[in-house]
Amino acid sequence: MTDSTVVPLQALKVSCSNCTLRELCLPLGLNREEMTRLDAVIRQSRRLKRGEALFRNGEGFKSLYAVRTGFFKTCISSQDGREQVTGFHMSGELMGLDGISANVHGCNAVALEDSEVCELPFSRMQNLALEIPSLQHHFYRLMSREIVRDHNVMMLLGNMKAEERLAAFLINLSQRLTVRGFAANDFILRMSREEIGSFLGLKLETVSRTLSKFQQQGWIAVDHKHIQLEQPEQLKQLVAGCANAHPTPNH
Amino acid sequence: MTDSTVVPLQALKVSCSNCTLRELCLPLGLNREEMTRLDAVIRQSRRLKRGEALFRNGEGFKSLYAVRTGFFKTCISSQDGREQVTGFHMSGELMGLDGISANVHGCNAVALEDSEVCELPFSRMQNLALEIPSLQHHFYRLMSREIVRDHNVMMLLGNMKAEERLAAFLINLSQRLTVRGFAANDFILRMSREEIGSFLGLKLETVSRTLSKFQQQGWIAVDHKHIQLEQPEQLKQLVAGCANAHPTPNH
DNA sequence: CCAACGCTTTGACCAACATCAAGGCTTACT
DNA sequence: AGTAAGCCTTGATGTTGGTCAAAGCGTTGG
């Protein structure tokens, strides 16, 4: 066991400059002095338990949040209670961009496992961005990337069949996990079938059935939330036709 | 007839400061000096004929474009040729935000009628935003608004039935036209049934049938592209249940 | 002015996915 | 450890919207 006084100290130390997510998250091409100023603005990280909401639709918007560890969903709901999951978010990804427009959070962000986030007070970030051009530019790029992502989801929801949607979903998860150093073809789903369905515009039974179908074809192995991609090429092939003809590189 | 030398002069004069779209478009809360600097950056407007592309997916990104007059669609297409319309754009609305992330345009923008746009060279806008905080903030808000809009489209595509989608579409068009001083309940569709269907995730036959159904119920009158909303309250009621429970105000 | 093309409407039929329902398994709580 | 609740799977059936086809109407270009 580690000395118990050491762990909390490490946990409290929040700085972009020595964050392992540096490559994924905000800072890009900042010099040491700029990085220090950024560190000064990032608020201490906040821990959430599974099921806990980071922010809720309609609450005042003050900050963006970057996932340090864990997994989140963001969702909106309609007057009569239909829920639409707008995204799943893992380490290094930013949440809350939709709150800027009206100074009110535009969705709910809920932790799907015990998680930790960095808080980025938006008005202070804005001021810093005025003084660090590359930070301003990076913010524009992040927001633009979210727009591109959303457009790809529109293509998925508007034009793709159930099997294609689910294949695209699995491949996308796999790729994002790979970037973070996790296994590409063996992972645990953090969300329920219903949440997958909500994101993909399908009912939970269809998600379940389609996973079973993939399994019968030997493409994947499903054991509840444990998924193994046994023939990821087959999944990729299924998605190839409906993929964006001009895919946007991520960086 | 107006003296022919006067008209071109007026047409060439492009400035935000005396633009009738001032309220809808970019400048918000700028003083006179800031407005002048903005005017210096905005490039002369460009005219497009119906069917002409303003930019295409994959082309280098240099500028954002604001619609002055006319009507546009933006769309992406998949490798195997499926097309997804990601939005329709009318005067005062900005196009091209999805190009920032990769320095490459992320969609095609096509004029659906003879149109005119202002070109906003992005790098010069960025520099100006560094010096005019309210301009920087306004850009963030515009991008955030696009994200909110996209999330609402996801709700539409993921959770709504054909009738609800079409009603939402008509109501949305009506409201945007109203803001611009046009009749709320009597307008010409600039896009084809197929383009409406692509945006709404429906086939053109379904769009046509659903319009006919609305007409039979006496809610609307359809004469080809000429639409009259005779009982807009009925359409609104149809959409009420599936509307965002926490609608984001536009300003 | 006519012909050709594109867009729209409508009908008949069909397929994909949703809905309803039941049973098994896992997890969480006491 | 026992029990209840939630999640997942699978089957049977139903419905919405897609597909295929044909005909009408408008518009455009020669």
Coordinates of C-alpha atoms (C1' of nucleotides) in Angstrom, one line a residue:
Chain A
M1 CA 0.0 0.0 0.0
T2 CA 1.2 3.5 -0.8
D3 CA 1.6 5.9 2.1
S4 CA -1.9 7.4 2.4
T5 CA -0.6 11.0 2.7
V6 CA 1.0 10.8 -0.7
V7 CA -2.0 9.8 -2.8
P8 CA -4.2 12.8 -2.0
L9 CA -1.4 15.2 -2.7
Q10 CA -0.9 13.7 -6.2
A11 CA -4.6 13.8 -6.7
L12 CA -4.8 17.4 -5.8
K13 CA -2.0 18.5 -8.1
V14 CA -3.8 19.6 -11.2
S15 CA -1.7 21.1 -13.9
C16 CA -1.8 20.9 -17.6
S17 CA 2.0 21.0 -17.9
N18 CA 2.5 17.5 -16.5
C19 CA -0.8 16.0 -17.4
T20 CA -0.7 12.8 -19.3
L21 CA -3.6 14.0 -21.4
R22 CA -1.6 17.0 -22.6
E23 CA -1.6 15.7 -26.2
L24 CA -5.4 15.1 -26.3
C25 CA -6.7 18.0 -24.4
L26 CA -6.2 21.8 -24.6
P27 CA -2.7 22.9 -24.7
L28 CA -1.0 22.8 -28.0
G29 CA 2.1 24.6 -28.9
L30 CA 2.3 26.7 -25.7
N31 CA 5.6 27.8 -24.3
R32 CA 6.5 27.3 -20.7
E33 CA 5.3 30.7 -19.5
E34 CA 1.9 30.3 -21.3
M35 CA 1.5 26.9 -19.9
T36 CA 2.0 28.2 -16.4
R37 CA -0.6 30.9 -16.9
L38 CA -3.0 28.2 -18.1
D39 CA -2.3 26.1 -15.1
A40 CA -3.2 29.0 -12.9
V41 CA -6.7 29.2 -14.5
I42 CA -7.6 25.5 -14.5
R43 CA -9.5 24.8 -11.3
Q44 CA -8.8 21.8 -9.1
S45 CA -10.3 18.7 -10.5
R46 CA -13.7 17.4 -9.3
R47 CA -14.6 13.8 -8.7
L48 CA -17.9 12.3 -9.5
K49 CA -19.5 9.0 -8.7
R50 CA -21.2 6.8 -11.2
G51 CA -24.6 8.2 -12.0
E52 CA -23.8 11.7 -10.7
A53 CA -24.5 14.7 -12.9
L54 CA -21.6 17.1 -13.7
F55 CA -24.1 19.7 -14.9
R56 CA -27.7 19.8 -16.0
N57 CA -29.6 21.3 -18.8
G58 CA -30.7 24.8 -17.8
E59 CA -28.2 25.4 -15.1
G60 CA -26.1 28.6 -15.4
F61 CA -23.0 28.1 -17.6
K62 CA -19.7 29.1 -15.9
S63 CA -17.2 26.5 -17.0
L64 CA -16.1 23.9 -19.5
Y65 CA -15.0 20.5 -18.2
A66 CA -12.3 18.2 -19.5
V67 CA -12.5 14.5 -18.6
R68 CA -9.4 13.4 -16.7
T69 CA -10.5 9.9 -16.0
G70 CA -13.8 8.0 -16.4
F71 CA -16.6 8.2 -18.9
F72 CA -19.6 10.5 -19.5
K73 CA -22.7 10.8 -21.5
T74 CA -24.3 14.1 -22.5
C75 CA -28.0 14.1 -23.4
I76 CA -30.9 16.4 -24.0
S77 CA -34.5 15.5 -23.3
S78 CA -37.8 16.6 -24.8
Q79 CA -40.8 17.9 -23.0
D80 CA -42.6 14.6 -23.1
G81 CA -39.5 12.8 -21.8
R82 CA -37.8 11.3 -24.8
E83 CA -34.1 11.3 -24.3
Q84 CA -31.4 11.8 -26.9
V85 CA -27.8 11.0 -26.0
T86 CA -25.7 13.5 -27.9
G87 CA -22.3 12.0 -27.1
F88 CA -20.1 9.8 -25.0
H89 CA -16.9 11.4 -23.6
M90 CA -13.7 9.9 -22.4
S91 CA -10.4 11.3 -21.1
G92 CA -9.1 14.4 -22.7
E93 CA -12.5 15.4 -24.2
L94 CA -14.2 18.6 -23.5
M95 CA -17.8 19.0 -22.4
G96 CA -20.0 22.0 -22.1
L97 CA -19.3 23.9 -25.3
D98 CA -23.1 24.1 -26.0
G99 CA -23.5 26.2 -22.9
I100 CA -21.6 29.2 -24.3
S101 CA -24.3 30.4 -26.7
A102 CA -26.9 31.2 -24.0
N103 CA -24.9 31.2 -20.9
V104 CA -26.9 28.2 -19.8
H105 CA -25.9 24.5 -20.1
G106 CA -27.6 23.0 -23.1
C107 CA -27.5 19.4 -22.0
N108 CA -27.0 17.1 -19.0
A109 CA -23.6 15.6 -18.5
V110 CA -23.7 12.4 -16.4
A111 CA -20.8 10.2 -15.2
L112 CA -21.2 6.6 -16.4
E113 CA -18.5 5.5 -14.1
D114 CA -16.6 7.1 -11.2
S115 CA -14.8 9.9 -12.9
E116 CA -12.7 13.0 -12.5
V117 CA -12.8 16.2 -14.5
C118 CA -10.9 19.5 -14.7
E119 CA -12.9 22.6 -14.5
L120 CA -12.0 25.4 -17.0
P121 CA -13.7 28.6 -15.9
F122 CA -14.8 30.0 -19.2
S123 CA -14.5 33.7 -18.7
R124 CA -11.0 33.4 -17.4
M125 CA -10.2 31.1 -20.3
Q126 CA -11.5 33.7 -22.7
N127 CA -9.3 36.4 -21.2
L128 CA -6.3 34.1 -21.5
A129 CA -7.2 33.4 -25.1
L130 CA -7.0 37.1 -25.8
E131 CA -3.4 37.1 -24.7
I132 CA -2.3 33.7 -26.1
P133 CA -3.3 33.6 -29.8
S134 CA -2.6 29.9 -30.2
L135 CA -5.0 29.2 -27.3
Q136 CA -7.7 31.2 -29.0
H137 CA -7.1 29.3 -32.2
H138 CA -7.1 26.0 -30.4
F139 CA -10.5 26.8 -28.9
Y140 CA -11.9 27.6 -32.3
R141 CA -10.6 24.3 -33.6
L142 CA -12.1 22.3 -30.7
M143 CA -15.5 23.8 -31.2
S144 CA -15.2 23.3 -35.0
R145 CA -14.3 19.7 -34.3
E146 CA -17.4 19.2 -32.2
I147 CA -19.5 20.6 -35.2
V148 CA -17.8 18.2 -37.6
R149 CA -18.5 15.3 -35.2
D150 CA -22.1 16.3 -34.9
H151 CA -22.5 16.4 -38.7
N152 CA -21.1 12.9 -38.9
V153 CA -23.7 11.8 -36.3
M154 CA -26.4 13.4 -38.6
M155 CA -25.1 11.3 -41.4
L156 CA -25.3 8.2 -39.2
L157 CA -28.8 9.0 -38.0
G158 CA -30.1 10.1 -41.3
N159 CA -28.7 7.6 -43.8
M160 CA -27.3 4.5 -42.1
K161 CA -29.0 1.2 -41.3
A162 CA -29.0 -0.4 -37.8
E163 CA -26.0 -2.7 -38.5
E164 CA -24.0 0.2 -40.0
R165 CA -24.7 2.4 -37.0
L166 CA -23.6 -0.1 -34.5
A167 CA -20.5 -1.1 -36.5
A168 CA -19.6 2.6 -36.8
F169 CA -20.2 3.0 -33.0
L170 CA -17.9 0.1 -32.1
I171 CA -15.1 1.2 -34.5
N172 CA -15.3 4.7 -33.2
L173 CA -15.0 3.6 -29.6
S174 CA -12.2 1.3 -30.5
Q175 CA -10.2 4.0 -32.2
R176 CA -10.7 6.5 -29.3
L177 CA -9.5 3.8 -26.8
T178 CA -6.5 3.0 -29.0
V179 CA -5.4 6.7 -29.0
R180 CA -5.5 6.6 -25.2
G181 CA -3.3 3.5 -25.0
F182 CA -6.1 1.0 -24.3
A183 CA -6.6 -2.2 -26.1
A184 CA -8.3 -1.6 -29.5
N185 CA -10.3 -4.9 -29.6
D186 CA -11.1 -5.7 -26.0
F187 CA -13.1 -3.3 -23.9
I188 CA -15.9 -2.7 -21.4
L189 CA -18.9 -0.7 -22.5
R190 CA -19.6 1.9 -19.9
M191 CA -23.2 2.6 -21.1
S192 CA -26.3 0.5 -21.2
R193 CA -27.9 -0.9 -24.4
E194 CA -30.6 1.8 -24.0
E195 CA -28.0 4.6 -23.9
I196 CA -26.3 3.1 -27.0
G197 CA -29.7 3.0 -28.7
S198 CA -30.5 6.5 -27.8
F199 CA -27.3 7.8 -29.3
L200 CA -27.8 5.7 -32.4
G201 CA -31.5 6.4 -32.9
L202 CA -32.4 2.7 -32.2
K203 CA -34.3 0.9 -29.6
L204 CA -32.4 -1.1 -27.0
E205 CA -33.8 -4.4 -28.4
T206 CA -32.4 -3.6 -31.8
V207 CA -29.0 -2.9 -30.3
S208 CA -29.1 -6.2 -28.5
R209 CA -30.2 -8.1 -31.5
T210 CA -27.6 -6.5 -33.8
L211 CA -24.8 -7.3 -31.3
S212 CA -26.0 -10.9 -31.2
K213 CA -26.0 -11.0 -35.0
F214 CA -22.4 -9.7 -35.1
Q215 CA -21.5 -12.4 -32.6
Q216 CA -23.1 -15.1 -34.6
Q217 CA -21.1 -14.0 -37.6
G218 CA -18.0 -14.3 -35.5
W219 CA -17.1 -10.7 -35.9
I220 CA -17.3 -9.9 -32.2
A221 CA -17.6 -11.6 -28.8
V222 CA -20.3 -10.2 -26.5
D223 CA -20.3 -11.0 -22.8
H224 CA -22.7 -8.4 -21.4
K225 CA -20.7 -5.2 -21.3
H226 CA -17.4 -6.9 -22.3
I227 CA -16.9 -6.6 -26.0
Q228 CA -14.1 -8.1 -28.1
L229 CA -13.7 -7.3 -31.7
E230 CA -12.6 -10.5 -33.3
Q231 CA -12.8 -9.4 -36.9
P232 CA -12.7 -5.6 -36.8
E233 CA -12.0 -5.5 -40.5
Q234 CA -15.4 -6.8 -41.2
L235 CA -17.0 -4.1 -39.1
K236 CA -14.8 -1.5 -40.9
Q237 CA -15.9 -2.8 -44.2
L238 CA -19.5 -2.5 -43.2
V239 CA -18.9 1.1 -42.4
A240 CA -16.7 1.9 -45.3
G241 CA -19.4 2.7 -47.8
C242 CA -21.3 5.1 -45.5
A243 CA -18.2 6.9 -44.1
N244 CA -17.7 10.5 -44.9
A245 CA -16.2 10.8 -48.4
H246 CA -13.8 13.5 -47.1
P247 CA -13.0 12.5 -43.6
T248 CA -11.6 15.3 -41.4
P249 CA -8.3 14.4 -39.8
N250 CA -8.4 14.8 -36.1
H251 CA -5.4 17.2 -35.8
Chain B
M1 CA -35.7 53.1 -63.7
T2 CA -32.9 54.0 -61.4
D3 CA -29.8 55.5 -62.9
S4 CA -27.7 52.5 -63.8
T5 CA -24.5 54.0 -62.3
V6 CA -26.0 54.1 -58.9
V7 CA -27.1 50.5 -58.4
P8 CA -23.7 48.9 -58.9
L9 CA -22.1 51.3 -56.4
Q10 CA -24.6 50.4 -53.8
A11 CA -24.1 46.7 -54.5
L12 CA -20.4 47.0 -54.1
K13 CA -20.5 48.8 -50.9
V14 CA -20.1 46.1 -48.3
S15 CA -19.9 47.2 -44.7
C16 CA -21.2 45.8 -41.6
S17 CA -21.9 49.2 -40.1
N18 CA -24.8 49.9 -42.4
C19 CA -25.9 46.4 -43.2
T20 CA -29.5 45.5 -42.7
L21 CA -28.5 42.2 -41.3
R22 CA -26.5 43.8 -38.5
E23 CA -28.7 42.4 -35.8
L24 CA -28.6 38.9 -37.1
C25 CA -25.0 38.5 -38.2
L26 CA -21.7 39.2 -36.6
P27 CA -21.3 42.5 -35.0
L28 CA -22.8 42.8 -31.5
G29 CA -22.0 45.7 -29.2
L30 CA -19.1 47.0 -31.1
N31 CA -18.3 50.7 -31.0
R32 CA -17.8 52.8 -34.1
E33 CA -14.0 52.4 -34.2
E34 CA -14.3 48.6 -33.8
M35 CA -17.0 48.4 -36.5
T36 CA -14.7 50.3 -38.9
R37 CA -11.9 47.8 -38.3
L38 CA -14.4 45.0 -38.9
D39 CA -15.5 46.6 -42.1
A40 CA -11.9 46.7 -43.3
V41 CA -11.6 42.9 -42.9
I42 CA -14.8 41.8 -44.5
R43 CA -14.2 41.1 -48.2
Q44 CA -16.4 42.3 -50.9
S45 CA -19.5 40.2 -51.4
R46 CA -19.6 37.4 -53.9
R47 CA -22.6 36.5 -56.0
L48 CA -23.6 33.0 -56.8
K49 CA -26.2 31.6 -59.2
R50 CA -28.6 28.9 -58.3
G51 CA -26.9 25.6 -58.1
E52 CA -23.5 27.1 -57.8
A53 CA -21.2 25.9 -55.0
L54 CA -19.7 28.4 -52.6
F55 CA -17.2 25.9 -51.4
R56 CA -16.7 22.2 -51.5
N57 CA -15.8 19.5 -49.0
G58 CA -12.1 19.0 -49.1
E59 CA -11.1 22.4 -50.4
G60 CA -8.7 24.5 -48.4
F61 CA -10.4 26.6 -45.7
K62 CA -9.7 30.3 -45.7
S63 CA -12.9 32.1 -45.0
L64 CA -16.3 31.9 -43.3
Y65 CA -19.2 33.2 -45.3
A66 CA -22.3 35.1 -44.2
V67 CA -25.4 34.9 -46.3
R68 CA -26.5 38.4 -47.4
T69 CA -29.3 37.4 -49.7
G70 CA -30.5 34.1 -51.0
F71 CA -30.6 30.6 -49.6
F72 CA -28.0 27.8 -49.2
K73 CA -27.8 24.2 -48.3
T74 CA -24.8 22.6 -46.7
C75 CA -24.3 18.8 -47.1
I76 CA -21.8 16.0 -46.7
S77 CA -21.7 12.8 -48.7
S78 CA -20.5 9.3 -48.0
Q79 CA -18.1 7.2 -50.0
D80 CA -21.0 5.3 -51.7
G81 CA -22.8 8.5 -52.6
R82 CA -25.4 9.0 -49.9
E83 CA -26.0 12.6 -49.2
Q84 CA -26.8 14.2 -45.9
V85 CA -28.0 17.8 -45.9
T86 CA -26.7 19.3 -42.6
G87 CA -28.5 22.6 -42.8
F88 CA -30.3 25.3 -44.7
H89 CA -29.0 28.8 -44.4
M90 CA -30.6 32.1 -45.0
S91 CA -29.6 35.8 -44.7
G92 CA -27.5 36.6 -41.7
E93 CA -26.4 33.1 -41.1
L94 CA -22.8 31.9 -41.2
M95 CA -21.4 29.0 -43.1
G96 CA -18.0 27.2 -43.0
L97 CA -17.5 26.9 -39.2
D98 CA -16.8 23.2 -39.7
G99 CA -13.7 24.0 -41.8
I100 CA -11.7 25.5 -38.9
S101 CA -10.8 22.2 -37.3
A102 CA -8.8 20.8 -40.1
N103 CA -8.2 23.9 -42.3
V104 CA -10.3 22.1 -44.9
H105 CA -14.0 22.7 -45.6
G106 CA -16.0 19.9 -44.0
C107 CA -19.1 20.1 -46.3
N108 CA -20.4 21.5 -49.6
A109 CA -22.2 24.8 -49.6
V110 CA -24.6 25.2 -52.5
A111 CA -26.8 28.1 -53.4
L112 CA -30.4 27.1 -53.8
E113 CA -31.3 30.4 -55.4
D114 CA -29.3 33.3 -56.8
S115 CA -27.5 34.5 -53.7
E116 CA -24.9 36.9 -52.3
V117 CA -22.5 36.3 -49.5
C118 CA -19.9 38.2 -47.5
E119 CA -16.5 36.6 -47.2
L120 CA -14.8 36.8 -43.7
P121 CA -11.2 35.8 -44.1
F122 CA -10.7 33.7 -41.0
S123 CA -7.2 34.4 -40.0
R124 CA -7.8 38.2 -40.2
M125 CA -11.0 37.7 -38.2
Q126 CA -9.0 35.8 -35.6
N127 CA -6.5 38.6 -35.3
L128 CA -9.2 41.1 -34.9
A129 CA -10.9 38.9 -32.3
L130 CA -7.7 39.1 -30.2
E131 CA -8.0 42.8 -30.1
I132 CA -11.8 43.1 -29.7
P133 CA -12.9 40.9 -26.8
S134 CA -16.6 41.2 -27.6
L135 CA -15.9 39.9 -31.1
Q136 CA -14.0 36.9 -29.8
H137 CA -16.9 36.2 -27.4
H138 CA -19.4 36.6 -30.2
F139 CA -17.5 34.0 -32.3
Y140 CA -17.6 31.5 -29.5
R141 CA -21.3 32.1 -29.1
L142 CA -21.9 31.6 -32.8
M143 CA -20.1 28.3 -32.8
S144 CA -21.8 27.2 -29.7
R145 CA -25.1 28.1 -31.2
E146 CA -24.3 25.8 -34.2
I147 CA -23.5 23.0 -31.8
V148 CA -26.9 23.5 -30.0
R149 CA -28.6 23.5 -33.3
D150 CA -26.9 20.3 -34.3
H151 CA -27.9 18.6 -31.1
N152 CA -31.5 19.6 -31.7
V153 CA -31.3 18.0 -35.2
M154 CA -30.0 14.8 -33.5
M155 CA -33.1 14.8 -31.4
L156 CA -35.2 15.2 -34.5
L157 CA -33.4 12.4 -36.4
G158 CA -33.1 10.1 -33.4
N159 CA -36.5 10.4 -31.7
M160 CA -39.1 12.0 -33.9
K161 CA -41.7 10.6 -36.3
A162 CA -42.1 11.7 -39.9
E163 CA -45.0 14.0 -39.1
E164 CA -43.2 15.6 -36.2
R165 CA -40.0 16.1 -38.2
L166 CA -41.8 17.8 -41.0
A167 CA -43.9 20.0 -38.7
A168 CA -40.7 21.0 -36.8
F169 CA -39.1 21.8 -40.1
L170 CA -42.0 24.0 -41.3
I171 CA -42.3 25.8 -37.9
N172 CA -38.5 26.4 -37.9
L173 CA -38.5 27.9 -41.4
S174 CA -41.5 30.0 -40.5
Q175 CA -39.8 31.5 -37.4
R176 CA -36.6 32.2 -39.2
L177 CA -38.5 34.0 -42.0
T178 CA -40.4 36.0 -39.5
V179 CA -37.3 37.3 -37.8
R180 CA -36.2 38.5 -41.2
G181 CA -39.4 40.4 -41.8
F182 CA -41.0 37.9 -44.2
A183 CA -44.5 36.5 -43.9
A184 CA -44.6 33.8 -41.3
N185 CA -47.3 31.7 -42.9
D186 CA -46.8 32.1 -46.6
F187 CA -43.5 31.2 -48.2
I188 CA -41.7 29.5 -51.1
L189 CA -39.6 26.5 -50.4
R190 CA -36.2 27.0 -51.9
M191 CA -35.2 23.3 -51.7
S192 CA -36.6 20.1 -53.4
R193 CA -38.6 17.4 -51.6
E194 CA -35.5 15.3 -51.8
E195 CA -33.4 17.9 -50.0
I196 CA -36.0 18.3 -47.3
G197 CA -36.0 14.5 -47.0
S198 CA -32.2 14.3 -46.8
F199 CA -32.2 16.9 -44.0
L200 CA -35.0 15.2 -42.1
G201 CA -33.8 11.6 -42.6
L202 CA -36.8 10.7 -44.8
K203 CA -37.3 9.7 -48.4
L204 CA -38.8 12.3 -50.8
E205 CA -42.0 10.3 -51.1
T206 CA -42.5 10.4 -47.4
V207 CA -42.0 14.2 -47.4
S208 CA -44.6 14.5 -50.2
R209 CA -47.1 12.2 -48.6
T210 CA -46.8 13.9 -45.2
L211 CA -47.3 17.4 -46.8
S212 CA -50.4 16.0 -48.5
K213 CA -51.6 14.7 -45.2
F214 CA -51.2 18.1 -43.5
Q215 CA -53.0 19.6 -46.4
Q216 CA -55.9 17.1 -46.1
Q217 CA -56.2 18.1 -42.4
G218 CA -56.5 21.7 -43.4
W219 CA -53.3 22.6 -41.6
I220 CA -51.4 23.8 -44.6
A221 CA -51.9 24.6 -48.3
V222 CA -49.4 23.1 -50.7
D223 CA -49.0 24.4 -54.2
H224 CA -45.7 22.9 -55.3
K225 CA -43.0 25.0 -53.6
H226 CA -45.5 27.5 -52.3
I227 CA -46.6 26.7 -48.7
Q228 CA -49.2 28.4 -46.6
L229 CA -49.5 27.6 -43.0
E230 CA -53.3 27.8 -42.3
Q231 CA -53.3 26.4 -38.8
P232 CA -49.7 26.8 -37.6
E233 CA -50.9 26.1 -34.0
Q234 CA -51.7 22.6 -35.0
L235 CA -48.2 22.1 -36.3
K236 CA -46.8 23.6 -33.2
Q237 CA -48.8 21.3 -31.0
L238 CA -47.6 18.4 -33.0
V239 CA -44.0 19.5 -32.2
A240 CA -44.6 20.6 -28.6
G241 CA -44.1 17.2 -27.1
C242 CA -40.8 16.5 -28.8
A243 CA -39.3 20.0 -28.4
N244 CA -36.3 20.5 -26.2
A245 CA -37.4 20.6 -22.6
H246 CA -34.9 23.5 -22.0
P247 CA -35.0 25.4 -25.2
T248 CA -31.9 27.7 -25.7
P249 CA -32.9 31.3 -26.4
N250 CA -31.3 32.5 -29.6
H251 CA -29.6 35.6 -28.0
Chain C
dC1 C1' -44.2 26.4 -79.6
dC2 C1' -42.9 22.0 -78.7
dA3 C1' -40.2 18.4 -76.6
dA4 C1' -37.6 16.6 -73.0
dC5 C1' -36.4 16.6 -68.6
dG6 C1' -36.9 17.0 -63.7
dC7 C1' -39.8 17.3 -59.9
dT8 C1' -43.9 15.9 -57.5
dT9 C1' -47.7 13.1 -56.4
dT10 C1' -50.0 8.8 -55.5
dG11 C1' -50.7 3.9 -55.2
dA12 C1' -49.3 -0.9 -54.1
dC13 C1' -46.3 -3.6 -51.8
dC14 C1' -42.4 -4.7 -48.7
dA15 C1' -38.7 -4.7 -45.2
dA16 C1' -36.6 -2.9 -41.3
dC17 C1' -37.2 -1.7 -37.1
dA18 C1' -40.5 -0.9 -33.1
dT19 C1' -43.5 -2.8 -29.8
dC20 C1' -45.1 -6.2 -26.6
dA21 C1' -44.0 -9.9 -23.8
dA22 C1' -41.5 -13.3 -21.1
dG23 C1' -37.6 -15.3 -19.0
dG24 C1' -32.7 -15.4 -17.4
dC25 C1' -28.8 -13.2 -15.6
dT26 C1' -26.2 -9.7 -12.8
dT27 C1' -25.9 -6.4 -9.6
dA28 C1' -27.0 -3.8 -5.6
dC29 C1' -28.9 -3.5 -1.3
dT30 C1' -30.1 -5.1 3.3
Chain D
dA1 C1' -26.5 -14.7 1.8
dG2 C1' -30.9 -13.5 0.2
dT3 C1' -33.8 -10.7 -2.4
dA4 C1' -35.4 -7.2 -5.3
dA5 C1' -34.4 -4.3 -9.0
dG6 C1' -32.5 -3.5 -13.2
dC7 C1' -30.5 -5.0 -17.5
dC8 C1' -30.2 -8.0 -21.3
dT9 C1' -31.7 -11.4 -24.6
dT10 C1' -35.0 -13.6 -27.5
dG11 C1' -39.4 -14.5 -29.7
dA12 C1' -43.9 -13.1 -31.9
dT13 C1' -46.3 -9.6 -33.9
dG14 C1' -47.3 -4.8 -35.7
dT15 C1' -46.4 -0.4 -37.9
dT16 C1' -43.9 3.1 -40.0
dG17 C1' -41.6 4.5 -43.6
dG18 C1' -39.0 2.6 -47.7
dT19 C1' -39.1 0.8 -52.4
dC20 C1' -40.9 0.3 -56.9
dA21 C1' -43.7 2.1 -60.4
dA22 C1' -46.6 5.1 -63.1
dA23 C1' -48.6 9.3 -64.4
dG24 C1' -49.2 14.5 -64.1
dC25 C1' -47.4 18.9 -64.0
dG26 C1' -43.9 22.7 -64.8
dT27 C1' -40.0 24.4 -66.4
dT28 C1' -36.3 24.9 -69.6
dG29 C1' -34.0 24.9 -73.7
dG30 C1' -34.0 24.4 -78.6

